[in-house]
CSV table of C-alpha atoms in Angstrom, one decimal:
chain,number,residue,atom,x,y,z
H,298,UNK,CA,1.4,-21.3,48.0
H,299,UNK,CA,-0.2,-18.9,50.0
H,300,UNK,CA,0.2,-14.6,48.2
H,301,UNK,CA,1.1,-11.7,49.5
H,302,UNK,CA,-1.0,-10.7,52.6
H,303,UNK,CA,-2.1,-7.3,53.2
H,304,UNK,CA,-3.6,-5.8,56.5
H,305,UNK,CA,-5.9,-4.4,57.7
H,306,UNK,CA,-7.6,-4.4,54.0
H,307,UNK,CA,-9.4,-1.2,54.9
H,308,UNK,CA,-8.7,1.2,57.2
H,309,UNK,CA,-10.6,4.8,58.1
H,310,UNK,CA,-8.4,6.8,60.9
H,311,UNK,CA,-8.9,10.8,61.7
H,312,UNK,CA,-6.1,13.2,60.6
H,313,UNK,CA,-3.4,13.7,63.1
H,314,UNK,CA,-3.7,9.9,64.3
H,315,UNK,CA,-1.7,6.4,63.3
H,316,UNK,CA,-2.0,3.9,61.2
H,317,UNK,CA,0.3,1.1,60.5
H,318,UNK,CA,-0.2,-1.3,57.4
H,319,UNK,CA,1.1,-4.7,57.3
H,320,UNK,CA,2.7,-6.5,54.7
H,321,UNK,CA,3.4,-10.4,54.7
H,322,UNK,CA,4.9,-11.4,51.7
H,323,UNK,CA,5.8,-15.0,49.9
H,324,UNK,CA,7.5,-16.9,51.6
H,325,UNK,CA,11.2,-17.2,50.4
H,326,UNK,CA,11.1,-13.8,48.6
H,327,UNK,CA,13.7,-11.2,49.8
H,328,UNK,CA,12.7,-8.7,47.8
H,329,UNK,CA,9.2,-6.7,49.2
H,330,UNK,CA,7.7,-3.1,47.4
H,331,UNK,CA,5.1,-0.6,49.0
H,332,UNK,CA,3.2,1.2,46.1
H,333,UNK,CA,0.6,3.7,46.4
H,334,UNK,CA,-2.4,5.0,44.2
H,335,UNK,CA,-3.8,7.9,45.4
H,336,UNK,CA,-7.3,8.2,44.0
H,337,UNK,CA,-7.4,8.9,40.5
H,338,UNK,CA,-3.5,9.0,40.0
H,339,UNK,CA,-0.9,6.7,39.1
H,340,UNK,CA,0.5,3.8,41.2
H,341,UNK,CA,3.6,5.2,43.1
H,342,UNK,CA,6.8,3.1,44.1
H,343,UNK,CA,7.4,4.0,47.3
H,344,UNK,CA,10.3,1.9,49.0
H,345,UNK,CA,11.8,-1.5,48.2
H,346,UNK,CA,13.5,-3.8,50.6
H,347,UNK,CA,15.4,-6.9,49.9
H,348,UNK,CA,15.4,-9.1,52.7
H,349,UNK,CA,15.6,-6.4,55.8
H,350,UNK,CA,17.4,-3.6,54.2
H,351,UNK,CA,15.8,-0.6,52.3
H,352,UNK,CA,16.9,-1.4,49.0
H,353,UNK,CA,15.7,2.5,47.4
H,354,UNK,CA,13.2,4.5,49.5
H,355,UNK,CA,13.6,7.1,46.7
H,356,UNK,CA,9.4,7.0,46.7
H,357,UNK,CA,8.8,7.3,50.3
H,358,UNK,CA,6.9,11.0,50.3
H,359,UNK,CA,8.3,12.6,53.9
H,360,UNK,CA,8.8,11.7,57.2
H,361,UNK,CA,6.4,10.9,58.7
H,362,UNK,CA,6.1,7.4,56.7
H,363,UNK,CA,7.8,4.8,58.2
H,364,UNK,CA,8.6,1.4,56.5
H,365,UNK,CA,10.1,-1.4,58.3
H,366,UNK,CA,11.2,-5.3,57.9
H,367,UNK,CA,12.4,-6.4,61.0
H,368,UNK,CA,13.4,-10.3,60.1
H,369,UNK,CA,13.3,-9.9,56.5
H,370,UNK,CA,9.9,-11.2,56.7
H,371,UNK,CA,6.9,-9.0,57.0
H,372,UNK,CA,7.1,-5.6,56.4
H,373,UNK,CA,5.1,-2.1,58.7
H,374,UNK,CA,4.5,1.2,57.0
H,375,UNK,CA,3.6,3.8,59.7
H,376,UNK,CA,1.8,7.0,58.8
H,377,UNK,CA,2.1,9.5,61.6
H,378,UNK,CA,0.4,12.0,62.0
H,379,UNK,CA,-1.4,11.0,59.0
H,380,UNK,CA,-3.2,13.4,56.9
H,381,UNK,CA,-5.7,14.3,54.2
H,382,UNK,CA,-3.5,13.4,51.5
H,383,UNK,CA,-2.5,10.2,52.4
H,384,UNK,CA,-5.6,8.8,51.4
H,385,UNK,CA,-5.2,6.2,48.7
H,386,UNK,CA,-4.8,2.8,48.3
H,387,UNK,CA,-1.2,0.9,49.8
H,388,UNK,CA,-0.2,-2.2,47.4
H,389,UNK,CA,2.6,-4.3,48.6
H,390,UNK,CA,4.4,-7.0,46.3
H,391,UNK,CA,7.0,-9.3,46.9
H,392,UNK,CA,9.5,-11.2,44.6
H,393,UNK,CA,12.2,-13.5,44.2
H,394,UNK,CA,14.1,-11.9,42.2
H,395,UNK,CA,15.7,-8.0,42.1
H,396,UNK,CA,14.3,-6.6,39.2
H,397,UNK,CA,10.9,-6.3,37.6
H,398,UNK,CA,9.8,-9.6,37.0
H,399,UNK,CA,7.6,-11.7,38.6
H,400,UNK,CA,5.8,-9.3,41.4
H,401,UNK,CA,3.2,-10.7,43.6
H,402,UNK,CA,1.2,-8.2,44.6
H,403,UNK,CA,-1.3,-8.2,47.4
H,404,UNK,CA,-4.9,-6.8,47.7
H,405,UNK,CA,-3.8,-3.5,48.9
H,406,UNK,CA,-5.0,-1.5,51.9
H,407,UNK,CA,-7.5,1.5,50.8
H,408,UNK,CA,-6.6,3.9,54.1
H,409,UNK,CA,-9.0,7.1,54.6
H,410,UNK,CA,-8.0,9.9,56.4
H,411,UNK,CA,-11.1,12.2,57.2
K,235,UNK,CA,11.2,9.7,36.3
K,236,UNK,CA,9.3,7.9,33.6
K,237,UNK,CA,5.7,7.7,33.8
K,238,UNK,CA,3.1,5.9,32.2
K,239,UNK,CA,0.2,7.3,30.8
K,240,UNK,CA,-2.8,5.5,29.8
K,241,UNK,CA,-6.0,6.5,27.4
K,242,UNK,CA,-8.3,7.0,27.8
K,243,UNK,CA,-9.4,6.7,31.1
K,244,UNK,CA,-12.2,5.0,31.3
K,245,UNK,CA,-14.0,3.4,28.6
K,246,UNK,CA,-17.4,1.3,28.6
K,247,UNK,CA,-18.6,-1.3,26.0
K,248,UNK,CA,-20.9,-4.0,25.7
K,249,UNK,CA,-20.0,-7.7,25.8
K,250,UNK,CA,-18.5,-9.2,23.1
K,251,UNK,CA,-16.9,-5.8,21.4
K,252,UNK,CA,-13.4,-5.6,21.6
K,253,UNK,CA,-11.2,-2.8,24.4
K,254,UNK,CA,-8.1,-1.4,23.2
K,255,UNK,CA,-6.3,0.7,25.7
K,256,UNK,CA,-3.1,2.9,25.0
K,257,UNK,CA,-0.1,3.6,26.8
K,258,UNK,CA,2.7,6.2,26.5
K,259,UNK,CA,6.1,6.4,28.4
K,260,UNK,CA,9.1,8.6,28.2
K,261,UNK,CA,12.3,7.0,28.5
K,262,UNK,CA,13.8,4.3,27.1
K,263,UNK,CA,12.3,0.7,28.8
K,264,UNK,CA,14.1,-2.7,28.8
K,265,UNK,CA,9.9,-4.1,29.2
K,266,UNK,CA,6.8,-3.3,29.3
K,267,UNK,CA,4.2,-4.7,31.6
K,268,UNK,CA,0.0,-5.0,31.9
K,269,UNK,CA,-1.4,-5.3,35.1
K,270,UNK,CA,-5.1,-5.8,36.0
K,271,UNK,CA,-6.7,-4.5,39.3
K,272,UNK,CA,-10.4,-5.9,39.8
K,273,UNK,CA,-12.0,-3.8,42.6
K,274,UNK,CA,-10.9,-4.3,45.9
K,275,UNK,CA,-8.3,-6.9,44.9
K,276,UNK,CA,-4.8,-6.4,44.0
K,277,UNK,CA,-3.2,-6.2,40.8
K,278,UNK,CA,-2.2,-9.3,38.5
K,279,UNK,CA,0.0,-9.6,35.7
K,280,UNK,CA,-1.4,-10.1,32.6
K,281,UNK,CA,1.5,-9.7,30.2
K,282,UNK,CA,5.1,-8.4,29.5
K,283,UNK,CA,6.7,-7.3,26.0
K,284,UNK,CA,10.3,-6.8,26.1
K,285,UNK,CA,11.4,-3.7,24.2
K,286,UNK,CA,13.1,-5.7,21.5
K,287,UNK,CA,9.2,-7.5,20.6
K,288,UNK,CA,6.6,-5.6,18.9
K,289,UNK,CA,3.9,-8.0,19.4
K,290,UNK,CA,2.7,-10.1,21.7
K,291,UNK,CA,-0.6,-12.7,22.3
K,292,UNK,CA,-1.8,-14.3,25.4
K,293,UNK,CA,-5.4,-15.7,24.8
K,294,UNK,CA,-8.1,-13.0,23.9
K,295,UNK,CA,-4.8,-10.1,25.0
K,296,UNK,CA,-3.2,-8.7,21.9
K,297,UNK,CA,-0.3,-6.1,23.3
K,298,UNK,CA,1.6,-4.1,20.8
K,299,UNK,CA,4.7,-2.2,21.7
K,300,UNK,CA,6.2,0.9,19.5
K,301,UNK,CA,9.5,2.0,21.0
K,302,UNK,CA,9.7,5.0,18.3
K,303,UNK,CA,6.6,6.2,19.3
K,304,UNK,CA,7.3,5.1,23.1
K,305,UNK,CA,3.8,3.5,23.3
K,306,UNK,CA,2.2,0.4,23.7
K,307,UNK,CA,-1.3,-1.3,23.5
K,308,UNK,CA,-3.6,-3.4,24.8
K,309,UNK,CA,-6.6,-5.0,23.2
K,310,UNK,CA,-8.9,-7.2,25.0
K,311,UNK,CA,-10.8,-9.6,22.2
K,312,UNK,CA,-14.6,-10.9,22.8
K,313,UNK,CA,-15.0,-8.9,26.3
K,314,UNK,CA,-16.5,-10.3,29.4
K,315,UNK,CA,-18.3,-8.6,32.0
K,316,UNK,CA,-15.7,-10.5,33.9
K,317,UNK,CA,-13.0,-8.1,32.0
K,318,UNK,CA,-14.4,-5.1,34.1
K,319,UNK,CA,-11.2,-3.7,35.9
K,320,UNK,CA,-8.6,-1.1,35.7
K,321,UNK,CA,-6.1,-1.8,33.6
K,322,UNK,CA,-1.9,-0.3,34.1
K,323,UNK,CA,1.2,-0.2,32.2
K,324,UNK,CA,4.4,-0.4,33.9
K,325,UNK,CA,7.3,0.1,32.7
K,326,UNK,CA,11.0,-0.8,33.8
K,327,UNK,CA,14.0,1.8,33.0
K,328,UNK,CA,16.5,0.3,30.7
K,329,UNK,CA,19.4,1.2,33.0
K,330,UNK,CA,19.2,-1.2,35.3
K,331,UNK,CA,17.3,-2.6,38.6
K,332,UNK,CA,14.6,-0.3,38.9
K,333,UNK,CA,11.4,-0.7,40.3
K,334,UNK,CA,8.3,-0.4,38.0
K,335,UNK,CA,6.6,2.4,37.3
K,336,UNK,CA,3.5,2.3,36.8
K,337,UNK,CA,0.6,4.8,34.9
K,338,UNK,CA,-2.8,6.0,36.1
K,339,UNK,CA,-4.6,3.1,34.8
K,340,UNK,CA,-7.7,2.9,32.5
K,341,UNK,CA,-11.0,2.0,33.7
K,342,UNK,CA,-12.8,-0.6,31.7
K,343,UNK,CA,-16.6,-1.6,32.3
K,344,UNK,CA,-18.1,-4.2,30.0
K,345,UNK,CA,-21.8,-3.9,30.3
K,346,UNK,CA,-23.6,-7.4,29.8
């Protein structure tokens, strides 16, 4: 069974421009999480979907992140304009079942904004 | 919202000594959770403890869960340089379908 599939796994962009993170979760799991650790702080829910809907977007810091899951299938995050602070590392996780248990996580995306 | 906290934050030891890291939350949890993050990859579950346990064991992991206290811990038996990682709690509020939250993790390097 192939995991949770994160893309690109690094990416360095200048503030003020784009980036959009993919997310391909399990196949068969309706339930997908973005997290975020920026360095040196905890890991930060950010939004959940199950299958295409937002679920809680509750973490999602402003506007100009952008989650989508077009399909129910793989999920976008959009940062724009991104900026200094947005720097971290992007883990998304995917799971069968609402709830806590049994999160897949992927590698993450470690996204630099200089 | 809840938050874990881990201590320390980074600790080093040789191989073979045994790593105990803390956590502390604030509310009340139905679980708690240890993940493992190995640089550059993501992070894997290593164990849960469900607020009604005060003890678990998976192979050389030990956790110990304190729900007075609101803490839990995790010791790591007969290290391995192969243990180096950061190390999170994550905890689950006990009123319902919440996503976990997780702490700021503790560094652990096992030097060989």
């Amino acid at each position: 069974e192939a995991g949770v599939t994160q893309f690109p796994s690094h990416s360095v962009i200048e503030k003020g421009q784009t980036v959009t993170l993919r997310c391909d979760p399990i196949s068969g799991h309706d339930n997908l999480y973005w997290y975020r650790r920026v360095m040196g702080k905890e890991i930060k829910f950010l939004l959940h979907f199950v299958k295409e809907s937002k679920q809680d977007e509750s973490g999602m810091p402003n506007n100009r992140f952008l989650a989508e899951r077009t399909g129910g299938t793989y999920s976008t995050l959009k940062v724009q304009p991104a900026e200094l602070e947005d720097s971290g590392v992007y883990f998304c996780a995917s799971s069968q079942d609402s709830g806590p248990y049994g999160y897949t996580f992927g590698s993450g995306t470690r996204l630099t904004v200089v | 919202s809840q938050q874990g906290e881990e201590d320390p934050q980074a600790l080093s030891i040789q191989e073979g000594e045994n790593a105990t890291m803390n956590c502390s939350y604030k509310t009340s949890i139905n679980n708690l959770q240890w993940y493992r993050q190995n640089s550059g990859r993501g992070l894997v579950h290593l164990i849960l403890i469900r607020s009604n346990e005060r003890e678990k064991h998976s192979g050389r992991l030990r956790v110990t869960l304190d729900t007075s206290k609101k803490s839990s811990s995790l010791l790591i038996t007969a290290s391995r340089a192969a243990d180096t990682a950061s190390y999170f709690c994550a905890t689950d509020e006990y009123s319902g379908n919440t996503p976990l939250v997780f702490g700021k993790g503790t560094r652990l390097s096992v030097i060989a």
